Short mmCIF file of C-alpha atoms in Angstrom, two decimals:
data_model
loop_
_atom_site.label_atom_id
_atom_site.label_comp_id
_atom_site.label_asym_id
_atom_site.label_seq_id
_atom_site.Cartn_x
_atom_site.Cartn_y
_atom_site.Cartn_z
CA GLY A 1 -8.82 51.98 14.25
CA ALA A 2 -7.90 48.56 15.50
CA GLY A 3 -9.25 46.70 12.51
CA VAL A 4 -10.91 47.02 9.14
CA SER A 5 -14.24 48.74 9.51
CA GLN A 6 -17.11 48.41 7.06
CA SER A 7 -20.39 50.27 6.94
CA PRO A 8 -23.21 49.74 6.91
CA SER A 9 -23.23 46.23 8.35
CA ASN A 10 -26.57 45.59 6.67
CA LYS A 11 -28.19 47.28 3.70
CA VAL A 12 -31.61 46.53 2.27
CA THR A 13 -32.46 48.24 -1.00
CA GLU A 14 -34.94 48.03 -3.81
CA LYS A 15 -34.06 46.73 -7.23
CA GLY A 16 -32.82 49.54 -9.44
CA LYS A 17 -31.49 51.72 -6.65
CA ASP A 18 -27.83 52.67 -6.24
CA VAL A 19 -25.89 51.71 -3.12
CA GLU A 20 -22.57 52.75 -1.63
CA LEU A 21 -20.56 50.53 0.69
CA ARG A 22 -17.73 51.94 2.73
CA CYS A 23 -14.47 50.45 3.94
CA ASP A 24 -12.03 51.98 6.41
CA PRO A 25 -8.81 49.95 6.24
CA ILE A 26 -6.28 49.60 9.02
CA SER A 27 -4.27 52.80 9.28
CA GLY A 28 -1.10 52.64 7.21
CA HIS A 29 -2.16 49.66 5.11
CA THR A 30 -1.34 50.34 1.49
CA ALA A 31 -3.29 47.53 -0.13
CA LEU A 32 -7.08 47.26 -0.11
CA TYR A 33 -9.29 44.53 -1.56
CA TRP A 34 -12.99 44.08 -2.16
CA TYR A 35 -14.56 40.62 -2.30
CA ARG A 36 -18.11 39.39 -2.68
CA GLN A 37 -19.49 36.29 -1.01
CA SER A 38 -22.84 34.88 -2.03
CA LEU A 39 -24.69 32.61 0.39
CA GLY A 40 -22.81 29.37 0.91
CA GLN A 41 -20.12 30.26 -1.61
CA GLY A 42 -16.46 31.17 -1.48
CA LEU A 43 -15.07 34.67 -1.87
CA GLU A 44 -15.15 36.27 -5.29
CA PHE A 45 -12.41 38.81 -5.96
CA LEU A 46 -13.74 42.18 -7.17
CA ILE A 47 -11.05 44.87 -7.11
CA TYR A 48 -7.64 45.63 -5.62
CA PHE A 49 -5.96 48.95 -4.77
CA GLN A 50 -2.25 49.28 -4.05
CA GLY A 51 -0.87 52.68 -3.09
CA ASN A 52 -1.09 55.16 -5.95
CA SER A 53 -1.10 52.51 -8.67
CA ALA A 54 -4.05 52.04 -10.99
CA PRO A 55 -6.50 49.62 -9.37
CA ASP A 56 -6.93 46.06 -10.61
CA LYS A 57 -10.58 46.02 -11.61
CA SER A 58 -10.50 42.65 -13.33
CA GLY A 59 -12.97 41.05 -10.93
CA LEU A 60 -15.79 43.56 -11.23
CA PRO A 61 -18.75 41.62 -12.66
CA SER A 62 -20.28 44.45 -14.69
CA ASP A 63 -20.02 48.17 -15.39
CA ARG A 64 -22.65 48.76 -12.71
CA PHE A 65 -19.89 48.13 -10.18
CA SER A 66 -17.22 50.70 -9.42
CA ALA A 67 -14.90 51.51 -6.56
CA GLU A 68 -12.63 54.31 -5.53
CA ARG A 69 -10.13 54.87 -2.82
CA THR A 70 -9.62 58.43 -1.68
CA GLY A 71 -6.33 59.61 -0.25
CA GLY A 72 -5.02 56.09 -0.12
CA SER A 73 -7.29 55.25 2.78
CA VAL A 74 -11.09 54.97 2.76
CA SER A 75 -12.68 53.07 -0.11
CA THR A 76 -16.21 53.13 -1.45
CA LEU A 77 -17.76 50.39 -3.55
CA THR A 78 -20.71 51.63 -5.59
CA ILE A 79 -23.31 49.43 -7.22
CA GLN A 80 -25.63 51.20 -9.63
CA ARG A 81 -29.10 49.99 -10.60
CA THR A 82 -28.91 47.08 -8.17
CA GLN A 83 -30.25 43.69 -9.19
CA GLN A 84 -31.41 40.81 -7.02
CA GLU A 85 -28.33 38.79 -7.97
CA ASP A 86 -26.19 41.49 -6.34
CA SER A 87 -27.42 40.29 -2.94
CA ALA A 88 -24.38 39.05 -1.07
CA VAL A 89 -21.92 39.89 1.68
CA TYR A 90 -19.34 42.41 0.47
CA LEU A 91 -16.04 42.02 2.28
CA CYS A 92 -13.18 44.49 2.42
CA ALA A 93 -9.63 43.57 3.37
CA SER A 94 -6.42 45.52 3.79
CA SER A 95 -2.79 44.57 3.89
CA LEU A 96 0.37 46.30 5.07
CA GLU A 97 2.84 44.63 2.76
CA SER A 98 3.64 46.25 -0.54
CA SER A 99 2.96 44.77 -3.92
CA GLY A 100 4.64 41.48 -4.61
CA ARG A 101 6.12 40.85 -1.21
CA PRO A 102 5.54 37.37 0.11
CA GLY A 103 3.88 36.91 3.42
CA ALA A 104 1.18 39.48 2.88
CA LYS A 105 -1.61 38.90 5.33
CA LEU A 106 -5.07 40.14 4.60
CA PHE A 107 -7.10 41.59 7.46
CA PHE A 108 -10.80 41.45 6.76
CA GLY A 109 -13.70 43.52 7.93
CA SER A 110 -16.96 41.91 9.01
CA GLY A 111 -18.61 42.77 5.72
CA THR A 112 -21.77 44.45 4.52
CA GLN A 113 -24.77 42.21 3.99
CA LEU A 114 -26.56 43.61 0.93
CA SER A 115 -30.11 42.50 0.23
CA VAL A 116 -31.78 43.65 -2.97
CA LEU A 117 -35.54 43.21 -2.91
CA ASP B 1 -9.40 30.76 -10.79
CA ALA B 2 -8.75 29.23 -7.39
CA LYS B 3 -5.98 26.83 -8.48
CA THR B 4 -6.67 24.63 -5.45
CA THR B 5 -8.87 21.64 -4.72
CA GLN B 6 -10.20 20.90 -1.25
CA PRO B 7 -12.79 18.48 0.12
CA THR B 8 -16.14 20.10 0.66
CA SER B 9 -16.42 19.09 4.30
CA MET B 10 -14.70 17.14 7.07
CA ASP B 11 -15.53 16.05 10.60
CA CYS B 12 -13.15 15.96 13.53
CA ALA B 13 -13.58 14.95 17.16
CA GLU B 14 -12.87 17.60 19.76
CA GLY B 15 -9.33 17.29 21.12
CA ARG B 16 -8.08 15.31 18.15
CA ALA B 17 -5.87 16.63 15.38
CA ALA B 18 -7.64 17.98 12.32
CA ASN B 19 -5.78 17.38 9.06
CA LEU B 20 -7.11 19.41 6.15
CA PRO B 21 -5.74 18.50 2.71
CA CYS B 22 -5.31 20.73 -0.30
CA ASN B 23 -4.24 19.91 -3.84
CA HIS B 24 -2.45 22.56 -5.88
CA SER B 25 -0.93 20.49 -8.67
CA THR B 26 -0.36 23.46 -10.98
CA ILE B 27 1.54 25.51 -8.43
CA SER B 28 4.60 27.29 -9.79
CA GLY B 29 7.87 28.23 -8.20
CA ASN B 30 6.86 31.74 -7.16
CA GLU B 31 3.60 30.80 -5.57
CA TYR B 32 3.04 30.61 -1.85
CA VAL B 33 0.44 28.47 -0.11
CA TYR B 34 -1.79 30.34 2.32
CA TRP B 35 -4.49 29.14 4.67
CA TYR B 36 -7.33 31.27 5.96
CA ARG B 37 -10.45 30.33 7.86
CA GLN B 38 -13.87 31.89 8.08
CA ILE B 39 -16.03 31.44 11.11
CA HIS B 40 -19.71 31.98 10.48
CA SER B 41 -20.67 35.61 9.83
CA GLN B 42 -17.11 36.88 10.16
CA GLY B 43 -14.44 37.90 7.66
CA PRO B 44 -11.73 35.35 6.89
CA GLN B 45 -8.80 35.13 9.31
CA TYR B 46 -5.19 34.43 8.37
CA ILE B 47 -3.77 31.16 9.73
CA ILE B 48 -0.43 30.37 8.14
CA HIS B 49 1.51 30.42 4.89
CA GLY B 50 4.56 28.76 3.36
CA LEU B 51 6.59 28.28 0.21
CA LYS B 52 8.26 24.88 0.45
CA ASN B 53 9.34 24.31 4.03
CA ASN B 54 6.97 23.11 6.69
CA GLU B 55 5.76 25.91 8.92
CA THR B 56 4.35 26.07 12.44
CA ASN B 57 2.85 28.87 14.45
CA GLU B 58 0.61 29.21 17.48
CA MET B 59 -2.47 28.30 15.48
CA ALA B 60 -1.45 25.46 13.20
CA SER B 61 1.17 23.59 11.23
CA LEU B 62 1.52 23.54 7.46
CA ILE B 63 3.03 20.51 5.76
CA ILE B 64 3.94 20.98 2.09
CA THR B 65 4.94 17.97 0.02
CA GLU B 66 8.36 17.93 -1.58
CA ASP B 67 6.91 18.40 -5.08
CA ARG B 68 4.71 21.22 -3.65
CA LYS B 69 1.65 19.84 -5.39
CA SER B 70 -0.27 19.39 -2.18
CA SER B 71 -0.29 20.53 1.41
CA THR B 72 -1.98 19.74 4.71
CA LEU B 73 -3.06 22.13 7.41
CA ILE B 74 -2.90 20.58 10.85
CA LEU B 75 -4.79 21.84 13.86
CA PRO B 76 -3.14 19.78 16.61
CA HIS B 77 -5.97 19.79 19.15
CA ALA B 78 -9.22 20.86 17.55
CA THR B 79 -11.79 22.65 19.67
CA LEU B 80 -15.43 23.46 18.96
CA ARG B 81 -14.34 27.01 18.16
CA ASP B 82 -12.30 25.70 15.25
CA THR B 83 -15.51 24.86 13.39
CA ALA B 84 -15.20 27.02 10.28
CA VAL B 85 -14.60 27.02 6.54
CA TYR B 86 -10.90 26.64 5.79
CA TYR B 87 -9.53 28.09 2.57
CA CYS B 88 -6.32 26.98 0.90
CA ILE B 89 -4.96 29.60 -1.49
CA VAL B 90 -1.97 29.87 -3.76
CA ARG B 91 -0.67 33.32 -4.43
CA ASP B 92 1.92 34.42 -6.94
CA TYR B 93 4.78 36.44 -5.50
CA ASN B 94 4.30 39.05 -8.20
CA PHE B 95 0.55 39.39 -8.00
CA ASN B 96 -1.74 40.34 -5.22
CA LYS B 97 -4.99 38.60 -5.92
CA PHE B 98 -5.97 36.02 -3.37
CA TYR B 99 -8.35 33.49 -4.95
CA PHE B 100 -10.33 31.82 -2.20
CA GLY B 101 -12.19 28.95 -3.82
CA SER B 102 -14.95 27.15 -1.91
CA GLY B 103 -12.89 25.84 1.02
CA THR B 104 -13.45 22.93 3.41
CA LYS B 105 -16.16 23.10 6.05
CA LEU B 106 -14.60 21.62 9.19
CA ASN B 107 -17.09 20.37 11.76
CA VAL B 108 -15.54 19.78 15.17
CA LYS B 109 -17.80 17.54 17.21
CA PRO B 110 -17.84 16.96 20.99
#
C-alpha cells in the first residue's frame, strides 16, 4: 500500500482480555517499530524488527506484551490480560534503510487507540 | 532515554519564523539529530535530519551548533497547519531506536 496501515483504528476491550494489533508496513521496508503513546505523552519505544535479525524487545513493559513479524512484512502486537494502564495509542512505523545507515526515515501509521475498561 | 531537552510549548504568529530549540549536550560523534512532528491524532512525520552541517529542505532548516550540543529547527513562515508537537531526537548510527521524548507543542496563532 501507499503507507503504513494499522488495524483496528480503535479497540475497546475489558480488563483481562487479550488483544491483537496489526501493522502492515510499506512494501519493501525492512525495519519495523512499535511505539506506545499515552495521552499527552511522548512516544515510548516498545520493539524493533530488522530483516531476519532477532528483534530488539528491550522496550516491552512486561511479559504480557509480545510481538511477531511474519515473513518480514506484517507484524502483530499482542497484549495478554490487558490492564487499564495499557490504554494508549499504539503506533507502528517502518523504514526502508537497513540497520545502522544514517538518514533512516520512519514512516508511521495512524495508530490503534486501545481503551481498556 | 531521550537524550534531548526541549521546551514544553512555544507560540508563534502566523507568517513569522518559528525557531524551535533543542539541547543534546551528551551527543556523541556518531549520533544524528532528527526532527519529527506530530499533528493531533496522526502518526509522527519526518521533517529533517543532520549530523554537523546545517541542512535545509522544503519543510524546514536545521541549524546545529559547532559543538553539536544544541540545534534549532526553523520553520521560515509558520502557518496554522504547522501547529503540532515537534520532537528532537538523537540517533546513534549503529543503533536503530528512535527515542522521542516529550517534544515541544508549537502553537501557531493568527
